[in-house]
mmCIF file of C-alpha atoms in Angstrom:
data_model
loop_
_atom_site.group_PDB
_atom_site.id
_atom_site.type_symbol
_atom_site.label_atom_id
_atom_site.label_comp_id
_atom_site.label_asym_id
_atom_site.label_seq_id
_atom_site.Cartn_x
_atom_site.Cartn_y
_atom_site.Cartn_z
ATOM 1 C CA MET H 91 -25.120 0.804 -4.568
ATOM 2 C CA ARG H 92 -23.150 0.114 -1.372
ATOM 3 C CA VAL H 93 -20.273 2.559 -1.173
ATOM 4 C CA LEU H 94 -17.337 2.531 1.235
ATOM 5 C CA ALA H 95 -15.401 5.710 1.926
ATOM 6 C CA ILE H 96 -11.810 4.757 2.691
ATOM 7 C CA ILE H 97 -10.115 7.343 4.898
ATOM 8 C CA PRO H 98 -6.360 6.746 5.042
ATOM 9 C CA ALA H 99 -5.001 8.391 8.169
ATOM 10 C CA TYR H 100 -1.373 8.824 9.162
ATOM 11 C CA ASN H 101 -0.895 11.135 12.146
ATOM 12 C CA GLU H 102 -4.200 12.897 11.490
ATOM 13 C CA GLU H 103 -5.352 13.498 15.070
ATOM 14 C CA ALA H 104 -5.902 17.190 14.304
ATOM 15 C CA CYS H 105 -8.664 16.778 11.742
ATOM 16 C CA LEU H 106 -9.825 13.162 11.619
ATOM 17 C CA ALA H 107 -12.793 13.535 13.983
ATOM 18 C CA GLY H 108 -14.053 16.628 12.148
ATOM 19 C CA THR H 109 -13.739 14.922 8.764
ATOM 20 C CA VAL H 110 -15.607 11.831 9.950
ATOM 21 C CA SER H 111 -18.421 13.766 11.590
ATOM 22 C CA GLY H 112 -18.852 15.901 8.474
ATOM 23 C CA LEU H 113 -19.005 12.777 6.312
ATOM 24 C CA VAL H 114 -21.535 11.040 8.558
ATOM 25 C CA ARG H 115 -23.715 14.158 8.759
ATOM 26 C CA THR H 116 -23.776 14.788 5.012
ATOM 27 C CA CYS H 117 -23.763 11.205 3.732
ATOM 28 C CA PRO H 118 -25.392 8.942 6.344
ATOM 29 C CA ASP H 119 -25.911 6.209 3.729
ATOM 30 C CA ILE H 120 -22.224 5.860 2.927
ATOM 31 C CA ASP H 121 -20.215 3.460 5.082
ATOM 32 C CA TYR H 122 -16.690 4.489 5.906
ATOM 33 C CA LEU H 123 -13.495 2.910 7.163
ATOM 34 C CA VAL H 124 -10.569 4.749 8.691
ATOM 35 C CA VAL H 125 -7.261 3.059 7.883
ATOM 36 C CA ASN H 126 -4.883 4.188 10.582
ATOM 37 C CA ASP H 127 -1.537 3.509 8.923
ATOM 38 C CA GLY H 128 0.659 3.061 11.972
ATOM 39 C CA SER H 129 0.168 6.609 13.268
ATOM 40 C CA ARG H 130 2.348 7.651 16.180
ATOM 41 C CA ASP H 131 -0.097 10.279 17.457
ATOM 42 C CA ASN H 132 -3.573 9.811 18.922
ATOM 43 C CA THR H 133 -5.277 8.773 15.691
ATOM 44 C CA ASP H 134 -6.015 5.289 17.035
ATOM 45 C CA ALA H 135 -7.429 6.594 20.320
ATOM 46 C CA ILE H 136 -9.672 9.005 18.400
ATOM 47 C CA CYS H 137 -11.017 6.103 16.322
ATOM 48 C CA VAL H 138 -11.687 3.969 19.398
ATOM 49 C CA GLU H 139 -13.293 6.748 21.433
ATOM 50 C CA GLY H 140 -15.396 7.929 18.510
ATOM 51 C CA GLY H 141 -16.472 4.377 17.702
ATOM 52 C CA PHE H 142 -15.290 4.884 14.114
ATOM 53 C CA PRO H 143 -15.061 1.735 12.015
ATOM 54 C CA HIS H 144 -11.330 1.470 11.595
ATOM 55 C CA VAL H 145 -8.373 -0.747 10.829
ATOM 56 C CA THR H 146 -5.170 0.056 12.661
ATOM 57 C CA LEU H 147 -1.990 -1.173 11.015
ATOM 58 C CA PRO H 148 0.783 -1.956 13.523
ATOM 59 C CA ILE H 149 3.455 -0.153 11.464
ATOM 60 C CA ASN H 150 3.443 2.626 8.889
ATOM 61 C CA THR H 151 3.320 1.119 5.416
ATOM 62 C CA GLY H 152 2.615 4.135 3.195
ATOM 63 C CA LEU H 153 -0.466 5.502 1.438
ATOM 64 C CA ALA H 154 -0.565 2.851 -1.291
ATOM 65 C CA SER H 155 -0.611 0.006 1.203
ATOM 66 C CA GLY H 156 -2.981 1.774 3.594
ATOM 67 C CA PHE H 157 -5.382 2.386 0.749
ATOM 68 C CA GLN H 158 -5.003 -1.220 -0.399
ATOM 69 C CA THR H 159 -6.053 -2.307 3.095
ATOM 70 C CA GLY H 160 -9.290 -0.365 2.590
ATOM 71 C CA MET H 161 -9.774 -1.911 -0.858
ATOM 72 C CA LYS H 162 -9.361 -5.407 0.607
ATOM 73 C CA TYR H 163 -11.935 -4.575 3.268
ATOM 74 C CA ALA H 164 -14.327 -3.269 0.612
ATOM 75 C CA LEU H 165 -13.900 -6.430 -1.459
ATOM 76 C CA ARG H 166 -14.352 -8.769 1.493
ATOM 77 C CA HIS H 167 -17.458 -6.975 2.734
ATOM 78 C CA GLY H 168 -19.275 -6.877 -0.574
ATOM 79 C CA TYR H 169 -19.151 -3.195 -1.429
ATOM 80 C CA ASP H 170 -20.007 -2.094 -4.970
ATOM 81 C CA ALA H 171 -17.760 0.946 -4.969
ATOM 82 C CA ALA H 172 -15.098 2.610 -2.835
ATOM 83 C CA VAL H 173 -13.935 6.188 -2.677
ATOM 84 C CA GLN H 174 -10.698 7.592 -1.313
ATOM 85 C CA PHE H 175 -11.618 10.320 1.128
ATOM 86 C CA ASP H 176 -8.801 12.325 2.666
ATOM 87 C CA ALA H 177 -8.647 12.631 6.437
ATOM 88 C CA ASP H 178 -7.337 16.184 6.300
ATOM 89 C CA GLY H 179 -10.722 17.616 5.368
ATOM 90 C CA GLN H 180 -9.885 18.813 1.863
ATOM 91 C CA HIS H 181 -12.503 16.571 0.253
ATOM 92 C CA LEU H 182 -16.109 17.718 0.710
ATOM 93 C CA PRO H 183 -18.676 14.990 1.443
ATOM 94 C CA GLU H 184 -21.266 16.878 -0.668
ATOM 95 C CA THR H 185 -19.344 15.732 -3.745
ATOM 96 C CA LEU H 186 -19.795 12.023 -3.032
ATOM 97 C CA PRO H 187 -23.471 11.657 -4.095
ATOM 98 C CA VAL H 188 -22.641 13.469 -7.351
ATOM 99 C CA MET H 189 -19.779 11.041 -7.987
ATOM 100 C CA ILE H 190 -21.901 7.990 -7.196
ATOM 101 C CA GLU H 191 -24.651 9.247 -9.469
ATOM 102 C CA ALA H 192 -22.114 9.773 -12.259
ATOM 103 C CA MET H 193 -20.733 6.264 -11.784
ATOM 104 C CA GLU H 194 -24.190 4.706 -12.077
ATOM 105 C CA ARG H 195 -25.258 6.869 -14.994
ATOM 106 C CA GLU H 196 -22.060 6.496 -17.016
ATOM 107 C CA ARG H 197 -21.264 2.940 -15.880
ATOM 108 C CA ALA H 198 -17.823 4.263 -15.066
ATOM 109 C CA ASP H 199 -15.034 2.424 -13.263
ATOM 110 C CA ILE H 200 -13.291 5.514 -11.938
ATOM 111 C CA VAL H 201 -14.971 8.829 -11.149
ATOM 112 C CA ILE H 202 -12.562 11.667 -10.361
ATOM 113 C CA GLY H 203 -13.591 14.765 -8.462
ATOM 114 C CA SER H 204 -12.043 17.524 -10.574
ATOM 115 C CA ARG H 205 -11.154 20.945 -9.196
ATOM 116 C CA ALA H 206 -10.667 22.272 -12.710
ATOM 117 C CA LEU H 207 -14.234 21.368 -13.723
ATOM 118 C CA ALA H 208 -15.504 23.161 -10.617
ATOM 119 C CA GLY H 209 -14.026 26.336 -12.012
ATOM 120 C CA GLU H 210 -11.043 26.513 -9.727
ATOM 121 C CA SER H 211 -8.083 28.141 -11.391
ATOM 122 C CA GLU H 212 -5.117 25.919 -12.196
ATOM 123 C CA PRO H 213 -2.663 25.607 -9.344
ATOM 124 C CA GLU H 214 0.133 28.087 -9.783
ATOM 125 C CA GLY H 215 3.852 27.588 -10.148
ATOM 126 C CA LEU H 216 5.525 24.188 -10.229
ATOM 127 C CA ARG H 217 2.425 22.413 -8.972
ATOM 128 C CA GLY H 218 0.455 23.569 -11.980
ATOM 129 C CA VAL H 219 3.276 22.624 -14.332
ATOM 130 C CA GLY H 220 3.482 19.158 -12.785
ATOM 131 C CA SER H 221 -0.257 18.642 -12.986
ATOM 132 C CA ARG H 222 -0.415 19.749 -16.619
ATOM 133 C CA PHE H 223 2.556 17.573 -17.492
ATOM 134 C CA ILE H 224 0.910 14.481 -15.981
ATOM 135 C CA ALA H 225 -2.352 15.263 -17.772
ATOM 136 C CA GLY H 226 -0.379 15.598 -21.005
ATOM 137 C CA ILE H 227 1.418 12.261 -20.790
ATOM 138 C CA MET H 228 -1.810 10.545 -19.722
ATOM 139 C CA ARG H 229 -3.535 11.881 -22.810
ATOM 140 C CA LEU H 230 -0.568 10.906 -24.961
ATOM 141 C CA THR H 231 -0.427 7.316 -23.717
ATOM 142 C CA THR H 232 -4.092 6.500 -23.103
ATOM 143 C CA GLY H 233 -6.062 9.021 -25.147
ATOM 144 C CA THR H 234 -8.016 9.883 -22.010
ATOM 145 C CA ARG H 235 -8.403 13.541 -21.217
ATOM 146 C CA ILE H 236 -8.199 14.228 -17.489
ATOM 147 C CA THR H 237 -8.575 17.794 -16.246
ATOM 148 C CA ASP H 238 -7.395 17.135 -12.680
ATOM 149 C CA PRO H 239 -5.063 14.118 -12.659
ATOM 150 C CA THR H 240 -3.661 14.784 -9.184
ATOM 151 C CA SER H 241 -7.041 14.983 -7.455
ATOM 152 C CA GLY H 242 -7.072 12.410 -4.663
ATOM 153 C CA LEU H 243 -10.861 12.226 -4.659
ATOM 154 C CA ARG H 244 -11.564 9.150 -6.766
ATOM 155 C CA LEU H 245 -14.459 6.699 -6.698
ATOM 156 C CA TYR H 246 -13.681 3.161 -7.873
ATOM 157 C CA SER H 247 -16.090 0.494 -9.138
ATOM 158 C CA LEU H 248 -16.019 -3.104 -7.916
ATOM 159 C CA ARG H 249 -13.985 -4.071 -10.980
ATOM 160 C CA ALA H 250 -11.356 -1.485 -10.056
ATOM 161 C CA ILE H 251 -11.506 -2.440 -6.364
ATOM 162 C CA GLU H 252 -10.544 -5.985 -7.312
ATOM 163 C CA VAL H 253 -7.525 -4.729 -9.232
ATOM 164 C CA PHE H 254 -6.323 -2.598 -6.321
ATOM 165 C CA ALA H 255 -6.942 -5.286 -3.704
ATOM 166 C CA LYS H 256 -4.772 -7.781 -5.567
ATOM 167 C CA ALA H 257 -2.134 -5.497 -7.093
ATOM 168 C CA PHE H 258 1.591 -5.765 -6.395
ATOM 169 C CA ASP H 259 2.514 -2.111 -6.837
ATOM 170 C CA LEU H 260 -0.492 0.108 -7.511
ATOM 171 C CA ALA H 261 -0.784 3.403 -5.649
ATOM 172 C CA PRO H 262 -3.980 5.467 -5.843
ATOM 173 C CA GLU H 263 -2.208 8.004 -8.022
ATOM 174 C CA PRO H 264 -2.483 9.285 -11.614
ATOM 175 C CA ASP H 265 -0.420 6.418 -13.024
ATOM 176 C CA ALA H 266 -2.991 3.914 -11.758
ATOM 177 C CA VAL H 267 -5.732 5.894 -13.481
ATOM 178 C CA ALA H 268 -3.705 5.860 -16.701
ATOM 179 C CA LEU H 269 -3.050 2.128 -16.434
ATOM 180 C CA LEU H 270 -6.705 1.262 -15.860
ATOM 181 C CA ALA H 271 -7.862 3.692 -18.566
ATOM 182 C CA ARG H 272 -5.585 2.029 -21.079
ATOM 183 C CA LYS H 273 -6.889 -1.396 -20.057
ATOM 184 C CA GLY H 274 -10.413 -0.328 -20.922
ATOM 185 C CA TYR H 275 -11.716 0.875 -17.574
ATOM 186 C CA LYS H 276 -13.977 3.871 -18.039
ATOM 187 C CA VAL H 277 -12.780 7.072 -16.366
ATOM 188 C CA VAL H 278 -15.053 10.116 -15.974
ATOM 189 C CA GLU H 279 -14.781 13.349 -14.038
ATOM 190 C CA VAL H 280 -17.273 15.443 -12.103
ATOM 191 C CA PRO H 281 -16.776 18.958 -10.724
ATOM 192 C CA ALA H 282 -15.504 18.995 -7.152
ATOM 193 C CA ARG H 283 -14.701 21.916 -4.938
ATOM 194 C CA MET H 284 -12.041 21.289 -2.339
ATOM 195 C CA GLN H 285 -10.846 22.937 0.837
ATOM 196 C CA GLU H 286 -7.448 23.669 2.266
ATOM 197 C CA ARG H 287 -6.329 20.949 4.654
ATOM 198 C CA GLN H 288 -7.875 21.531 8.064
ATOM 199 C CA GLY H 289 -4.860 20.543 10.155
ATOM 200 C CA GLY H 290 -1.866 18.241 10.285
ATOM 201 C CA VAL H 291 1.076 18.357 7.911
ATOM 202 C CA SER H 292 1.198 17.874 4.145
ATOM 203 C CA TYR H 293 3.637 15.264 2.886
ATOM 204 C CA LEU H 294 4.380 17.453 -0.132
ATOM 205 C CA ASN H 295 7.849 18.899 0.405
ATOM 206 C CA ALA H 296 10.418 19.458 -2.335
ATOM 207 C CA GLY H 297 12.050 16.030 -2.035
ATOM 208 C CA ASN H 298 8.766 14.170 -2.055
ATOM 209 C CA ALA H 299 7.467 16.265 -4.945
ATOM 210 C CA ILE H 300 10.470 15.326 -7.092
ATOM 211 C CA ARG H 301 10.141 11.661 -6.143
ATOM 212 C CA TYR H 302 6.411 11.800 -6.887
ATOM 213 C CA MET H 303 6.902 13.349 -10.320
ATOM 214 C CA ALA H 304 9.707 10.919 -11.185
ATOM 215 C CA ARG H 305 7.757 7.850 -10.136
ATOM 216 C CA THR H 306 4.532 9.000 -11.808
ATOM 217 C CA SER H 307 6.219 9.939 -15.091
ATOM 218 C CA VAL H 308 8.257 6.751 -15.319
ATOM 219 C CA SER H 309 5.214 4.665 -14.477
ATOM 220 C CA ILE H 310 3.023 6.314 -17.124
ATOM 221 C CA LEU H 311 5.610 6.682 -19.871
ATOM 222 C CA LEU H 312 7.559 3.464 -19.405
ATOM 223 C CA PHE H 313 6.282 0.727 -17.120
ATOM 224 C CA GLN H 314 2.669 1.055 -18.194
ATOM 225 C CA TRP H 315 3.500 -0.934 -21.313
ATOM 226 C CA PHE H 316 4.764 -3.940 -19.380
ATOM 227 C CA ARG H 317 1.930 -4.226 -16.894
ATOM 228 C CA MET O 116 50.988 -8.896 -14.437
ATOM 229 C CA LEU O 117 49.330 -8.293 -11.146
ATOM 230 C CA SER O 118 51.698 -6.707 -8.666
ATOM 231 C CA ILE O 119 52.588 -8.839 -5.687
ATOM 232 C CA SER O 120 51.180 -6.255 -3.324
ATOM 233 C CA LEU O 121 47.803 -6.267 -5.072
ATOM 234 C CA ARG O 122 47.769 -10.063 -4.889
ATOM 235 C CA ILE O 123 48.425 -9.935 -1.178
ATOM 236 C CA LEU O 124 45.662 -7.346 -0.845
ATOM 237 C CA LEU O 125 43.237 -9.654 -2.665
ATOM 238 C CA VAL O 126 44.051 -12.541 -0.334
ATOM 239 C CA VAL O 127 43.649 -10.318 2.707
ATOM 240 C CA GLY O 128 40.300 -9.175 1.307
ATOM 241 C CA ALA O 129 39.231 -12.777 0.811
ATOM 242 C CA VAL O 130 40.237 -13.689 4.354
ATOM 243 C CA LEU O 131 38.185 -10.768 5.693
ATOM 244 C CA VAL O 132 35.187 -11.889 3.619
ATOM 245 C CA PHE O 133 35.476 -15.457 4.926
ATOM 246 C CA ALA O 134 35.825 -14.266 8.512
ATOM 247 C CA GLY O 135 32.843 -11.947 8.073
ATOM 248 C CA ILE O 136 30.637 -14.719 6.710
ATOM 249 C CA ALA O 137 31.669 -17.164 9.425
ATOM 250 C CA SER O 138 30.934 -14.723 12.201
ATOM 251 C CA ARG O 139 27.564 -13.677 10.737
ATOM 252 C CA VAL O 140 26.397 -17.229 10.138
ATOM 253 C CA LYS O 141 27.502 -18.109 13.659
ATOM 254 C CA ARG O 142 25.616 -15.176 15.191
ATOM 255 C CA SER O 143 22.514 -15.859 13.062
ATOM 256 C CA ARG O 144 22.950 -12.642 11.078
ATOM 257 C CA MET O 145 23.066 -14.321 7.693
ATOM 258 C CA GLN O 146 21.443 -17.412 6.269
ATOM 259 C CA MET O 147 23.781 -19.905 4.681
ATOM 260 C CA GLN O 148 21.814 -19.553 1.455
ATOM 261 C CA ASP O 149 22.753 -15.856 1.305
ATOM 262 C CA SER O 150 26.388 -16.496 2.272
ATOM 263 C CA LEU O 151 26.988 -18.488 -0.919
ATOM 264 C CA PHE O 152 27.518 -15.363 -3.016
ATOM 265 C CA TRP O 153 30.179 -14.060 -0.648
ATOM 266 C CA LEU O 154 31.885 -17.435 -0.366
ATOM 267 C CA ILE O 155 32.198 -17.587 -4.133
ATOM 268 C CA LEU O 156 33.391 -13.978 -4.283
ATOM 269 C CA GLY O 157 36.067 -14.734 -1.684
ATOM 270 C CA ALA O 158 37.119 -17.819 -3.626
ATOM 271 C CA LEU O 159 37.374 -15.756 -6.808
ATOM 272 C CA LEU O 160 39.644 -13.259 -5.062
ATOM 273 C CA VAL O 161 41.906 -16.065 -3.923
ATOM 274 C CA VAL O 162 42.000 -17.699 -7.376
ATOM 275 C CA MET O 163 42.698 -14.333 -8.972
ATOM 276 C CA SER O 164 45.685 -13.683 -6.717
ATOM 277 C CA LEU O 165 47.081 -17.218 -7.007
ATOM 278 C CA CYS O 166 46.725 -17.388 -10.808
ATOM 279 C CA PRO O 167 47.226 -13.860 -12.152
ATOM 280 C CA ASP O 168 47.357 -15.369 -15.638
ATOM 281 C CA ILE O 169 43.561 -15.474 -15.599
ATOM 282 C CA ALA O 170 43.427 -11.700 -15.239
ATOM 283 C CA VAL O 171 46.113 -11.313 -17.883
ATOM 284 C CA PHE O 172 44.179 -13.525 -20.291
ATOM 285 C CA PHE O 173 40.875 -11.674 -19.890
ATOM 286 C CA ALA O 174 42.568 -8.287 -19.998
ATOM 287 C CA ARG O 175 44.014 -9.182 -23.412
ATOM 288 C CA LEU O 176 40.709 -10.660 -24.556
ATOM 289 C CA PHE O 177 38.734 -7.487 -23.767
ATOM 290 C CA GLN O 178 41.645 -5.189 -24.576
ATOM 291 C CA VAL O 179 41.731 -3.758 -21.100
ATOM 292 C CA GLN O 180 44.956 -1.864 -20.616
ATOM 293 C CA SER O 181 46.248 -3.736 -17.612
ATOM 294 C CA PRO O 182 45.265 -6.933 -15.794
ATOM 295 C CA THR O 183 44.775 -4.867 -12.643
ATOM 296 C CA ASN O 184 42.071 -2.874 -14.382
ATOM 297 C CA PHE O 185 40.371 -6.097 -15.366
ATOM 298 C CA VAL O 186 40.271 -7.163 -11.716
ATOM 299 C CA PHE O 187 38.600 -3.855 -10.860
ATOM 300 C CA LEU O 188 36.154 -4.176 -13.738
ATOM 301 C CA ALA O 189 35.188 -7.688 -12.708
ATOM 302 C CA ALA O 190 34.627 -6.647 -9.093
ATOM 303 C CA ILE O 191 32.445 -3.699 -10.112
ATOM 304 C CA ALA O 192 30.398 -5.810 -12.505
ATOM 305 C CA ILE O 193 29.807 -8.569 -9.963
ATOM 306 C CA LEU O 194 28.783 -6.077 -7.277
ATOM 307 C CA LEU O 195 26.371 -4.273 -9.633
ATOM 308 C CA VAL O 196 24.630 -7.547 -10.457
ATOM 309 C CA LYS O 197 24.412 -8.342 -6.754
ATOM 310 C CA GLN O 198 23.016 -4.889 -5.978
ATOM 311 C CA PHE O 199 20.419 -5.284 -8.706
ATOM 312 C CA ASP O 200 19.318 -8.615 -7.320
ATOM 313 C CA ASP O 201 19.160 -7.200 -3.794
ATOM 314 C CA ALA O 202 16.976 -4.287 -4.944
ATOM 315 C CA SER O 203 14.504 -6.755 -6.375
ATOM 316 C CA GLN O 204 14.500 -8.826 -3.209
ATOM 317 C CA ILE O 205 13.998 -5.751 -1.034
ATOM 318 C CA SER O 206 10.986 -4.793 -3.169
ATOM 319 C CA GLN O 207 9.494 -8.202 -2.621
ATOM 320 C CA LEU O 208 10.196 -8.081 1.102
ATOM 321 C CA LYS O 209 8.538 -4.658 1.384
ATOM 322 C CA GLN O 210 5.499 -6.057 -0.393
ATOM 323 C CA ARG O 211 5.364 -9.025 1.970
ATOM 324 C CA VAL O 212 5.700 -6.880 5.079
ATOM 325 C CA ASN O 213 2.907 -4.624 3.804
ATOM 326 C CA GLN O 214 0.645 -7.588 3.033
ATOM 327 C CA LEU O 215 1.225 -9.053 6.491
ATOM 328 C CA THR O 216 0.656 -5.700 8.153
ATOM 329 C CA GLN O 217 -2.609 -5.272 6.278
ATOM 330 C CA GLU O 218 -3.806 -8.717 7.316
ATOM 331 C CA VAL O 219 -2.881 -8.094 10.959
ATOM 332 C CA GLY O 220 -4.900 -4.876 10.941
ATOM 333 C CA LEU O 221 -7.872 -6.391 9.124
ATOM 334 C CA SER O 222 -7.956 -9.430 11.447
ATOM 335 C CA ALA O 223 -7.851 -7.239 14.519
ATOM 336 C CA THR O 224 -10.836 -5.280 13.230
ATOM 337 C CA GLU O 225 -12.804 -8.461 12.472
ATOM 338 C CA ASP O 226 -11.942 -9.905 15.894
ATOM 339 C CA ALA O 227 -13.063 -6.760 17.687
ATOM 340 C CA ARG O 228 -16.347 -6.802 15.787
ATOM 341 C CA ARG O 229 -16.955 -10.475 16.620
ATOM 342 C CA ASP O 230 -16.069 -9.980 20.268
ATOM 343 C CA ALA O 231 -18.513 -7.093 20.492
ATOM 344 C CA ALA O 232 -21.295 -9.142 18.880
ATOM 345 C CA LEU O 233 -20.504 -12.091 21.136
ATOM 346 C CA ALA O 234 -20.531 -9.966 24.275
ATOM 347 C CA GLU O 235 -23.832 -8.449 23.244
ATOM 348 C CA ALA O 236 -25.305 -11.886 22.618
ATOM 349 C CA ARG O 237 -24.055 -13.125 25.992
ATOM 350 C CA ALA O 238 -25.556 -10.134 27.766
ATOM 351 C CA ASP O 239 -28.860 -10.686 25.989
ATOM 352 C CA ALA O 240 -28.880 -14.377 26.830
ATOM 353 C CA LEU O 241 -28.065 -13.670 30.468
ATOM 354 C CA ALA O 242 -30.812 -11.051 30.648
ATOM 355 C CA GLY O 243 -33.182 -13.627 29.183
ATOM 356 C CA GLU O 244 -32.269 -16.205 31.825
ATOM 357 C CA LEU O 245 -32.650 -13.710 34.639
ATOM 358 C CA ILE O 246 -36.055 -12.670 33.374
ATOM 359 C CA ALA O 247 -37.084 -16.305 33.096
ATOM 360 C CA GLU O 248 -35.890 -16.995 36.628
ATOM 361 C CA TYR O 249 -37.150 -13.956 38.521
ATOM 362 C CA ALA O 250 -40.095 -12.809 36.495
ATOM 363 C CA PRO O 251 -41.375 -15.927 34.856
ATOM 364 C CA GLU O 252 -44.273 -15.544 32.536
ATOM 365 C CA PRO O 253 -46.454 -18.621 33.011
ATOM 366 C CA GLU O 254 -46.550 -19.627 29.342
ATOM 367 C CA GLN O 255 -42.927 -19.021 28.498
ATOM 368 C CA LYS O 256 -41.172 -20.498 31.497
ATOM 369 C CA GLU O 257 -39.094 -23.037 29.543
ATOM 370 C CA GLN O 258 -38.187 -20.673 26.786
ATOM 371 C CA VAL O 259 -35.185 -18.452 26.955
ATOM 372 C CA PRO O 260 -36.012 -15.679 24.535
ATOM 373 C CA PRO O 261 -33.490 -15.556 21.712
ATOM 374 C CA ALA O 262 -31.084 -12.693 21.762
ATOM 375 C CA PRO O 263 -32.627 -10.132 19.442
ATOM 376 C CA ASN O 264 -29.462 -8.495 18.242
ATOM 377 C CA ALA O 265 -27.212 -11.503 17.897
ATOM 378 C CA SER O 266 -26.657 -12.926 14.485
ATOM 379 C CA SER O 267 -27.399 -16.617 14.062
ATOM 380 C CA VAL O 268 -23.715 -17.324 13.584
ATOM 381 C CA VAL O 269 -22.832 -15.807 16.915
ATOM 382 C CA ARG O 270 -25.662 -17.665 18.619
ATOM 383 C CA GLU O 271 -24.409 -20.951 17.234
ATOM 384 C CA GLU O 272 -20.958 -20.169 18.516
ATOM 385 C CA LEU O 273 -22.425 -19.497 21.939
ATOM 386 C CA GLU O 274 -24.242 -22.809 21.975
ATOM 387 C CA GLN O 275 -21.097 -24.625 20.973
ATOM 388 C CA ALA O 276 -19.159 -22.851 23.680
ATOM 389 C CA ASP O 277 -21.717 -23.872 26.284
#
């Protein structure tokens, strides 16, 4: 199975090189593509100097569009599966072979790397509440039980890649998992440990968190039925 | 009845709208297609102030307390519809910009890859010619060895270019 690791990068100069070298060292058989989403720092220079396979977008278009760029690349270059791999170093490359194996064994369309299955305690405070709430409405609307809906570490089959490459408004977020699950795409989870981000800045501030929850909830509870 | 001062205000508003459209179309800030809505809105304001009976009629019909309130209601309703339509158009424009941006990035990556392959093939071909010229092997004098790393596509391109 030819797998492409899509690494969306927006202003990730602090940790991109470390993430890529770790990925290449641990998983030499997995191709990767950095999608530099209009970064204003040295992300592009790091890609060029390191000889990383990369696509640099001239302006910042957001994670959904950056990820879609990677999905288009995967589709056009004949990959069988694609995984979202964060540039900040929180995803561990050791998990990827386990996910690929699970996809082949279970004939799954989406394999999620789950922190909960790896025995990590639920995130505390509002984050945990949000995560549990999303898991709840996903189970309610699709019947699929997801232990770690907000995990960004997801492996997609060719069938799912095609959907993402052609979609109008499909972000690699829990609502996309719910939508595909309801349409009969098989979703499975494997245990995945994760690390704290190794540098750079998280986009998760209070305003974004509220927007994220609002968009995700409305998408799963309401718009899912029209799509 | 609409007060005379409100009617004057409506006409002034309409004049401002017309002036605004004219200047923006002239300075290429608005397409004529998009100015239609504002032209019609301006015309409505003028009609409303010239024939207040229209407002009176609709105010009675919908049991709005005063014709003035109906004018306000109509303006709000029209603007909400316009805003709704604009939101949809902005969504589509965002999508188009993103699609174009993605294609620009993907093309640049493909171009860079092709250029690199082409340069490599050129270098290999040149090396082959030099070897043939300066260190000819008796048997292979006519033959330029094919570039080992170049794909057949790239080689064909090279031949066409020559």
